[in-house]
CSV table of C-alpha atoms in Angstrom, one decimal:
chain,number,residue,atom,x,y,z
R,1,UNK,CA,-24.6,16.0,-13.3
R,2,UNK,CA,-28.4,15.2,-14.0
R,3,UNK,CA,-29.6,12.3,-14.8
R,4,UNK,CA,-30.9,13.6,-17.9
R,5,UNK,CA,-28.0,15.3,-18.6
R,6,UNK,CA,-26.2,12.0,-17.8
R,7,UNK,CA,-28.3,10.0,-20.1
R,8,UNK,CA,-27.9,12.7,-23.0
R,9,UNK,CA,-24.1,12.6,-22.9
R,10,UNK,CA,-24.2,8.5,-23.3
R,11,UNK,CA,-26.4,8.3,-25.9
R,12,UNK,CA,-23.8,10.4,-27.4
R,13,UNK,CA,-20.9,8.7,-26.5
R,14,UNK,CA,-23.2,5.4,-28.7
R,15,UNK,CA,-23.7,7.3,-31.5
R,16,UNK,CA,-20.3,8.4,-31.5
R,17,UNK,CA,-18.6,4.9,-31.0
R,18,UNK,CA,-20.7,3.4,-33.8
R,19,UNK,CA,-20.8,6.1,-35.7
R,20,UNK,CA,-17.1,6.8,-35.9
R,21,UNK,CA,-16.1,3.0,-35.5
R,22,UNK,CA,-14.9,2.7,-39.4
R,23,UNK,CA,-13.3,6.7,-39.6
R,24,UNK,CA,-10.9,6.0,-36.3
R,25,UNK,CA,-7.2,5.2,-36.2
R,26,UNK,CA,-5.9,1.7,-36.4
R,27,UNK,CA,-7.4,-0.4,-33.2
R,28,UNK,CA,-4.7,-1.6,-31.3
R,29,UNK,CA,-5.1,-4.3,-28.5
R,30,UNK,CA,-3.6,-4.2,-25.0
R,31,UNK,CA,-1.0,-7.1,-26.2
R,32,UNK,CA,0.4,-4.4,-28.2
R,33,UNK,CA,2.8,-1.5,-26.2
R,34,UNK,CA,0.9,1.5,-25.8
R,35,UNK,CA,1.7,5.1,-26.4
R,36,UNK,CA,0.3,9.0,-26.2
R,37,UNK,CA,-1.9,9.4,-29.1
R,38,UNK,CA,-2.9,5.2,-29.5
R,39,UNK,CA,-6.2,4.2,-29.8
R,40,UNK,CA,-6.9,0.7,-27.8
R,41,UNK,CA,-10.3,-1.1,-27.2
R,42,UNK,CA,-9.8,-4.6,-25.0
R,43,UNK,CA,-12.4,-7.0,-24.2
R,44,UNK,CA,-13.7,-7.6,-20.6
R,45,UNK,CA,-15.9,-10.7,-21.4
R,46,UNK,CA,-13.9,-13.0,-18.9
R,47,UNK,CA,-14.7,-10.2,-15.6
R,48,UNK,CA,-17.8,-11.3,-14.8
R,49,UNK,CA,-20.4,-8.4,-14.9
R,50,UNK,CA,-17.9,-6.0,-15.8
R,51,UNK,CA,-19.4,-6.2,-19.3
R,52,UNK,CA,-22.9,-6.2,-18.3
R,53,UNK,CA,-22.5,-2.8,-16.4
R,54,UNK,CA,-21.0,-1.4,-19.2
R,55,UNK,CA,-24.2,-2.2,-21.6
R,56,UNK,CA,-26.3,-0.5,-18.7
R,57,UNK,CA,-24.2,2.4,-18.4
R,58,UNK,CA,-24.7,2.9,-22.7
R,59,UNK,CA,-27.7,2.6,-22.6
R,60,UNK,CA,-28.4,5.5,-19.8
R,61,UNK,CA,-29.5,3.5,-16.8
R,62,UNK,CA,-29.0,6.0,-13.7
R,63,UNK,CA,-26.0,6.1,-12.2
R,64,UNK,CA,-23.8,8.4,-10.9
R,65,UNK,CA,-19.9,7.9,-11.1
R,66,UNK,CA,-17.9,7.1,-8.1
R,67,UNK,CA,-14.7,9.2,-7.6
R,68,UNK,CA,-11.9,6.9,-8.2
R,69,UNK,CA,-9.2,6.3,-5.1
R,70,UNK,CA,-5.4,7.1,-5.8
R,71,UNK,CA,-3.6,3.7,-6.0
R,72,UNK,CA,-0.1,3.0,-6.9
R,73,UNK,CA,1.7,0.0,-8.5
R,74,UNK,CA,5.4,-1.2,-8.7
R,75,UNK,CA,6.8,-3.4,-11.1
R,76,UNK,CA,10.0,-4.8,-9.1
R,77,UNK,CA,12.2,-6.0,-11.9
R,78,UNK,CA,15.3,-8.3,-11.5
R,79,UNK,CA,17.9,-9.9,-13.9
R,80,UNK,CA,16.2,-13.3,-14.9
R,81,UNK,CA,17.6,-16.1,-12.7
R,82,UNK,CA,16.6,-20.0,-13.1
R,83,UNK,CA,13.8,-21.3,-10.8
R,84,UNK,CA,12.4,-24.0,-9.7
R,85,UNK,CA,8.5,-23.2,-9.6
R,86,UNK,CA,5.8,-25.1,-7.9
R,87,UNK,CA,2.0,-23.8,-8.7
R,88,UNK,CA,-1.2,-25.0,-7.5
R,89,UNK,CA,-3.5,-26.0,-10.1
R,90,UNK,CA,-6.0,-23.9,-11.2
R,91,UNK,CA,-8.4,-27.1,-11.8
R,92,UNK,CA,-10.7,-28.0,-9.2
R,93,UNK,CA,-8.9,-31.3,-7.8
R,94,UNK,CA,-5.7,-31.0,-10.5
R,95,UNK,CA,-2.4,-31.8,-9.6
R,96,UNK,CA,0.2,-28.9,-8.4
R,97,UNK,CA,2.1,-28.0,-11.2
R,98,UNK,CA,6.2,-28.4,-10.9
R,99,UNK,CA,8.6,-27.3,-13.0
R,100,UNK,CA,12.5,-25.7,-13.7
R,101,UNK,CA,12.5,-22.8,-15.6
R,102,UNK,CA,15.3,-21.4,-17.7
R,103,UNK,CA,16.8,-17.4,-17.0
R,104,UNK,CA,14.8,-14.9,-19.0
R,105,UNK,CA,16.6,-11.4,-19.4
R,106,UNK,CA,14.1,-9.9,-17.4
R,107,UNK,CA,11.8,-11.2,-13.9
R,108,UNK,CA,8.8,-9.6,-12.6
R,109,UNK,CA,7.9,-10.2,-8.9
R,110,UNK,CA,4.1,-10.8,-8.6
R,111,UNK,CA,1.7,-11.7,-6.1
R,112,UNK,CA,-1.2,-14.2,-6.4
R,113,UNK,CA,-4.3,-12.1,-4.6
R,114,UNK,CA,-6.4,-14.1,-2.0
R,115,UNK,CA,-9.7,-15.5,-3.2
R,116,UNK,CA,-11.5,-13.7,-0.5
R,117,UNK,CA,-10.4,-10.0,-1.6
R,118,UNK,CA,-13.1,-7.9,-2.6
R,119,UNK,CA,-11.0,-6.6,-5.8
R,120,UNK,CA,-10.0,-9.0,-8.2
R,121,UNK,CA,-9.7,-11.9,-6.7
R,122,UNK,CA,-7.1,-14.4,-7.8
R,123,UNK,CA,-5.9,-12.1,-9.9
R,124,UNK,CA,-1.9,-12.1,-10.3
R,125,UNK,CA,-0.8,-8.7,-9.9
R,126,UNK,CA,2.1,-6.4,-8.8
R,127,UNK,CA,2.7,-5.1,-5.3
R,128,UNK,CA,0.6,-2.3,-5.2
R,129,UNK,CA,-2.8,-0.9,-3.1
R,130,UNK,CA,-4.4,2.3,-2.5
R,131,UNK,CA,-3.6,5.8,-1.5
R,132,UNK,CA,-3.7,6.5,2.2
R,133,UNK,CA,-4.2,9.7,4.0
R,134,UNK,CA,-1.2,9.7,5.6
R,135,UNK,CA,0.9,9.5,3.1
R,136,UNK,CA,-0.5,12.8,1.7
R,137,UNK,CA,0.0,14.1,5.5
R,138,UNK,CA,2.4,12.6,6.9
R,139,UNK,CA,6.0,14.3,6.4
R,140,UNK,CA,8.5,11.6,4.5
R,141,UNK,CA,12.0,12.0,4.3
R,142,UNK,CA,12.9,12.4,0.4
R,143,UNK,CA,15.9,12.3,-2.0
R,144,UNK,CA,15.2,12.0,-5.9
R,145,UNK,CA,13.3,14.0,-8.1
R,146,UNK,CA,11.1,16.2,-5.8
R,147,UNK,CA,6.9,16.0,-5.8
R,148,UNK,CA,6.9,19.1,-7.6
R,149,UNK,CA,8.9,17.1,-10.8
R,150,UNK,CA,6.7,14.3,-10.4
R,151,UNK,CA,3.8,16.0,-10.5
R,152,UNK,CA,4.9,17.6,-13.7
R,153,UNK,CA,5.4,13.8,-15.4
R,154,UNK,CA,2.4,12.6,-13.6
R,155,UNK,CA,-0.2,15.3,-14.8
R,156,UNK,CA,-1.3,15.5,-11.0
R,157,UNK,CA,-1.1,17.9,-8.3
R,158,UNK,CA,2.4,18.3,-6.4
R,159,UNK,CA,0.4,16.9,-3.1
R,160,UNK,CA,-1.1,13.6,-5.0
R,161,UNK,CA,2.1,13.1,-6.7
R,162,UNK,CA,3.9,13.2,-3.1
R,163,UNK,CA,0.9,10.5,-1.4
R,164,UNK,CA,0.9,8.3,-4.5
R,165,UNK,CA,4.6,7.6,-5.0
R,166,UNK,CA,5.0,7.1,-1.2
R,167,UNK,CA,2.3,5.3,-1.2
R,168,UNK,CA,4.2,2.9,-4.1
R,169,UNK,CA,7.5,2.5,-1.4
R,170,UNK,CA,5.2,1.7,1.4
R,171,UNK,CA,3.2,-0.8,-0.4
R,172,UNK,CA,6.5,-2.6,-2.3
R,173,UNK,CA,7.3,-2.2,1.3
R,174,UNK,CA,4.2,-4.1,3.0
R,175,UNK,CA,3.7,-6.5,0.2
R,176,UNK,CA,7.6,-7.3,-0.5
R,177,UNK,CA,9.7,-6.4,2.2
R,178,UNK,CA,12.1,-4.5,-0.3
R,179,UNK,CA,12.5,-0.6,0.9
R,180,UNK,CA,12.8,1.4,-1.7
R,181,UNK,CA,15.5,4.1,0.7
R,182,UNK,CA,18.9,4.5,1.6
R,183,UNK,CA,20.3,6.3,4.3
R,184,UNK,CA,21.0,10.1,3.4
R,185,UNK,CA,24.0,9.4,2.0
R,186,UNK,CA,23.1,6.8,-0.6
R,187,UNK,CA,23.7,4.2,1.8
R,188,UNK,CA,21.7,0.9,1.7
R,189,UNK,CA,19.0,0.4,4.4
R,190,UNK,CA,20.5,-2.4,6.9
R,191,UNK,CA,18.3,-4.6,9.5
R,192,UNK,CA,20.3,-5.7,11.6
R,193,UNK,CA,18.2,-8.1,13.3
R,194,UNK,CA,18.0,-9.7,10.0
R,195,UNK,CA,14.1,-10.8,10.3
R,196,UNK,CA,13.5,-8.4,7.1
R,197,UNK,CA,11.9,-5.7,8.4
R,198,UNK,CA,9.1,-8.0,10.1
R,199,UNK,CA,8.2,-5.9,12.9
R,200,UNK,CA,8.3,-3.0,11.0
R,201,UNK,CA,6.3,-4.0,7.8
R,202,UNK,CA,4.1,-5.4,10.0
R,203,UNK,CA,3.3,-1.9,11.9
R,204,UNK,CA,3.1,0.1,8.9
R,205,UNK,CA,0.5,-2.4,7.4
R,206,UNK,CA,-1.8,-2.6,9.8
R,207,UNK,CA,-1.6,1.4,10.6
R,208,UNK,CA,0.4,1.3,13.7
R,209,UNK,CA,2.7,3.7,12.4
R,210,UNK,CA,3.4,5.5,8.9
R,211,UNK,CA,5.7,4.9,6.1
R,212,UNK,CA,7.2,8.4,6.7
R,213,UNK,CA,7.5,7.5,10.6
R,214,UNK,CA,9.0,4.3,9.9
R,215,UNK,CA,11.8,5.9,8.0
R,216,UNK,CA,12.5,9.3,10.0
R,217,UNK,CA,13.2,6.6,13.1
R,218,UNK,CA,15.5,4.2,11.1
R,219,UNK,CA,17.0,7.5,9.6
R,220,UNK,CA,16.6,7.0,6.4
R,221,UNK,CA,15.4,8.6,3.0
R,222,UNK,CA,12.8,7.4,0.5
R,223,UNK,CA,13.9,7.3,-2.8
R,224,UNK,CA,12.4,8.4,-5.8
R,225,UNK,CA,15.0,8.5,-8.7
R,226,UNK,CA,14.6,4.1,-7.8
R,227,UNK,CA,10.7,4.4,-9.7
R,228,UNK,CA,10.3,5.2,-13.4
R,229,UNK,CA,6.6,5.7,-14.1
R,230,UNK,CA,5.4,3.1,-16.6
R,231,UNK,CA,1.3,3.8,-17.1
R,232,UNK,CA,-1.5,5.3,-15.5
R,233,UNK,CA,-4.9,3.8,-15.8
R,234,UNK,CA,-8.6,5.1,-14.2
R,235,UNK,CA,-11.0,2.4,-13.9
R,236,UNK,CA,-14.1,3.4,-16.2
R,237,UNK,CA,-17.0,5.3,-14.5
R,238,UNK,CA,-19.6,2.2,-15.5
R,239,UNK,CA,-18.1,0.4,-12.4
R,240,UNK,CA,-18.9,0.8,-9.2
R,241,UNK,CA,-15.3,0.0,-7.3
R,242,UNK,CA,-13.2,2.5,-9.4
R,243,UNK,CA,-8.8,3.2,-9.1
R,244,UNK,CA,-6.7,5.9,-10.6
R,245,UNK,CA,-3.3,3.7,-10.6
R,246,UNK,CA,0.0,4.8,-11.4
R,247,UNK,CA,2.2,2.0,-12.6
R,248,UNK,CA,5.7,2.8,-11.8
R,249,UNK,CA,8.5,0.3,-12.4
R,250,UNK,CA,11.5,0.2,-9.9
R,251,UNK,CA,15.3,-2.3,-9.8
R,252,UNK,CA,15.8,-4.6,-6.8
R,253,UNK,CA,17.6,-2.9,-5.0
R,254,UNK,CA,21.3,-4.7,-5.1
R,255,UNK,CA,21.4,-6.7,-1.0
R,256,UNK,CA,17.6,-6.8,-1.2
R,257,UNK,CA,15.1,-9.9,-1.8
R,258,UNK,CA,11.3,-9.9,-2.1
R,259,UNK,CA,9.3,-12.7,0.0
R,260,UNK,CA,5.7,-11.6,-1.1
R,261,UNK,CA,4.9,-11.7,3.2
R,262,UNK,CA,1.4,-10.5,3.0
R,263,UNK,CA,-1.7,-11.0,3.9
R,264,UNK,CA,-3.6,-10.0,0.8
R,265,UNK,CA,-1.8,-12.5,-1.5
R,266,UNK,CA,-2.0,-16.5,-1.5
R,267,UNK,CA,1.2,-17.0,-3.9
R,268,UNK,CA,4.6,-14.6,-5.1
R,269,UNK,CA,7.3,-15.9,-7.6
R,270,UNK,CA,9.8,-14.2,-9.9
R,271,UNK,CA,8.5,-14.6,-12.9
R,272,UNK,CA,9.8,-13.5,-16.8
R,273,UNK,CA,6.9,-11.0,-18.4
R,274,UNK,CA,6.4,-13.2,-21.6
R,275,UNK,CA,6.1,-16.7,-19.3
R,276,UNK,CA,3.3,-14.6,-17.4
R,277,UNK,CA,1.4,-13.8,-20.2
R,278,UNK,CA,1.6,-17.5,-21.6
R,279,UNK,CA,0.2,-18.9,-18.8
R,280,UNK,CA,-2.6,-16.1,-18.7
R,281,UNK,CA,-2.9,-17.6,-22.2
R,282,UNK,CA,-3.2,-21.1,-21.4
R,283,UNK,CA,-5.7,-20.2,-18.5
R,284,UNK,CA,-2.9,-21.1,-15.4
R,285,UNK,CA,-3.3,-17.1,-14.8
R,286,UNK,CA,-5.9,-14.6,-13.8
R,287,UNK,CA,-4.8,-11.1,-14.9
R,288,UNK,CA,-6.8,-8.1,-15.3
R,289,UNK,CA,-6.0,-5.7,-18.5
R,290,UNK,CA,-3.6,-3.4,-16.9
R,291,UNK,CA,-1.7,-6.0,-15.8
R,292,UNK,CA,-2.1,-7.6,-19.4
R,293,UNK,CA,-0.6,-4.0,-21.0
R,294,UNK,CA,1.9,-3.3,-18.3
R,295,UNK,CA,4.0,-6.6,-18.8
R,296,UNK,CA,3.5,-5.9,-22.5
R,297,UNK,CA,5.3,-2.8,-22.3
R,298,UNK,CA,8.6,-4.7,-20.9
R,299,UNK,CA,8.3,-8.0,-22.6
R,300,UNK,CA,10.6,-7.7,-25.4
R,301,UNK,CA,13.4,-5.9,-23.1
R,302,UNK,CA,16.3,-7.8,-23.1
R,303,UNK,CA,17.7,-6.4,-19.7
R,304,UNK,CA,16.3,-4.6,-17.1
R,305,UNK,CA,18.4,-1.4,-18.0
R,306,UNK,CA,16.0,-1.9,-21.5
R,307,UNK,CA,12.9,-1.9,-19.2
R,308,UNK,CA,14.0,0.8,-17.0
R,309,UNK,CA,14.4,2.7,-20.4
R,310,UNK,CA,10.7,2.2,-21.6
R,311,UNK,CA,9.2,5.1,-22.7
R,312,UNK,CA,6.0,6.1,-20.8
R,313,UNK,CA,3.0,4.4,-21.8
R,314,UNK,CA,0.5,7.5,-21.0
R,315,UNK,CA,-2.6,7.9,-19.7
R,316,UNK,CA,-5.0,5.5,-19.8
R,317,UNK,CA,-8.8,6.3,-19.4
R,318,UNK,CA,-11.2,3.6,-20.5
R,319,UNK,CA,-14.9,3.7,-21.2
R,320,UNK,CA,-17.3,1.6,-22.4
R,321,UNK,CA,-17.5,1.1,-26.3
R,322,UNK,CA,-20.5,-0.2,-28.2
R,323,UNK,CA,-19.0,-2.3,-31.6
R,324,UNK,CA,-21.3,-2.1,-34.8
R,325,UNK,CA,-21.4,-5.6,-34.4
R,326,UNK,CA,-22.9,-5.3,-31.2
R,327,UNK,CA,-20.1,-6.5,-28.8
R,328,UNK,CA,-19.3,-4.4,-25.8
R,329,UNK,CA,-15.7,-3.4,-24.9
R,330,UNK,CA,-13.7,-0.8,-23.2
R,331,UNK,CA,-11.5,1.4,-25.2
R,332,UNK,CA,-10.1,5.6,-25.2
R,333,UNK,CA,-7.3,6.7,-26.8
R,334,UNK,CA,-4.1,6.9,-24.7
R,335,UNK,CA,-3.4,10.3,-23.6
R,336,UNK,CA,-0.2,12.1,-22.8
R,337,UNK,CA,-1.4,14.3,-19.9
């Protein structure tokens, strides 16, 4: 595209978003579960420049998008247990923060990303990262609902859908150390050396060997039918470090724990949905809007068979939105393909 041509189709997009600001459906907010045919808009004031980028990108400033990478997500869920919880403050010289907290119906296991990562830092998130090549390449062992079906429910193509939800197990994998595969049979996976996988997760982190290679020699199967796609959200073209994510929400798996082993992340805990977005509340949490939407869509569950049953949020493709008022925000409506 032109930089005229780019310039033309934003000063559209303005006039549009002002234009059209009191005609549109009913605003909804990403504290609210979304759904094919929703309209949301969500503030960015608290990411620093985010909001700043977006005002240059109205107004036409030259700037050619950058092609989003493939990333994948997983919600680990887990019948709410009581836990002791100790936090590090998130005031400069504060006390840690210790507490006992009653069983919710439904835990989320969530990671606390390292200050020195180049996207979001400090952010609380779920295991998760980008696409890599070889999971698109590499052959994986599969049993579940094939790349072809997922593909289908995904809106993608049948090789994407195949590297992104392998690219979900292996990153659970990396970031957890729960291995979402069985052995052919429906088996559970076993390590016998009982070190959880360390050598292994270790070797498929840092590239030594692939997901699919890790499981062909420990003869075993990954599994989709244990992922249930939740959302998918792009990152809008204004920025300059863009994701296409799937959000996909997956059971721990019954013998299995999560120890949130990685080097990307500072801090993991079990954690109930609503208690995570009260502390993002009270300002004891960094979470970036996805994150915000996704734990919406599960908060009122009552079990995790409720959350597993959540319908599919859809598609989620933001952009910036100029307000009458002036404010600037990112908002689409929520698609179903």
């Amino acid at each position: 595209m032109s930089e005229s041509a780019g310039k033309t189709r934003r000063a559209a997009e303005v006039a549009a978003n002002v234009a059209g600001a009191t005609e549109r459906r009913r605003v909804q907010s990403i504290r609210e579960p979304l759904s094919p045919g929703a309209y949301v808009e969500y503030s960015v004031d608290d990411q620093p420049g985010v909001v700043e980028r977006a005002r240059a990108y109205l107004a036409g400033a030259p700037c050619e998008p950058v092609a989003p990478r493939r990333a994948a997500t997983v919600m680990l869920v887990s019948e709410g247990k009581p836990h002791y919880r100790r936090f590090e403050s998130p005031l400069a010289g504060g006390a840690p923060i210790e507490e006992t907290v009653d069983a919710a119906p439904v835990d989320v296991f969530m990671l606390r990303r390292a200050s020195t990562m180049a996207f979001t830092p400090d952010a609380v998130v779920f295991p998760g990262g980008g696409m890599d090549a070889r999971d698109v390449e590499c052959a994986v062992p599969w049993a579940g609902p094939s790349p072809e079906q997922w593909a289908r429910l995904m809106s993608c193509t049948e090789p994407e859908a195949r590297g992104i939800i392998t690219a979900a197990a292996r990153e659970v994998f990396e970031e957890s150390g729960v291995l979402l595969a069985s052995a052919p049979d429906g088996g559970a996976p076993v390590d016998e050396r009982g070190d959880h996988w360390a050598c292994e997760r270790e070797a498929v982190a840092t590239r030594q060997i692939s997901f699919g290679e890790f499981l062909r020699e420990r003869g075993l199967v990954l599994r989709s039918d244990l992922m249930r796609l939740r959302s998918h959200w792009v990152t809008p073209e204004s920025e300059a470090r863009r994701y296409d994510t799937y959000f996909f929400l997956a059971r721990l798996p019954k013998g299995q724990h999560a120890d949130g082993r990685t080097s990307e992340a500072v801090e993991a805990a079990w954690i109930a949905p609503g208690e995570a977005l009260a502390r993002f509340d009270a300002g004891l949490l960094k979470l970036v809007p996805p994150t915000i939407s996704n734990l919406t869509s599960i908060v009122a569950a009552t079990s995790v068979d409720e959350a597993w049953n959540a319908p599919f949020d859809g598609h989620v493709r933001p952009h910036p939105v100029a307000r009458p008022c002036g404010e600037v925000v990112l908002g689409c409506e929520v698609s179903e393909t």
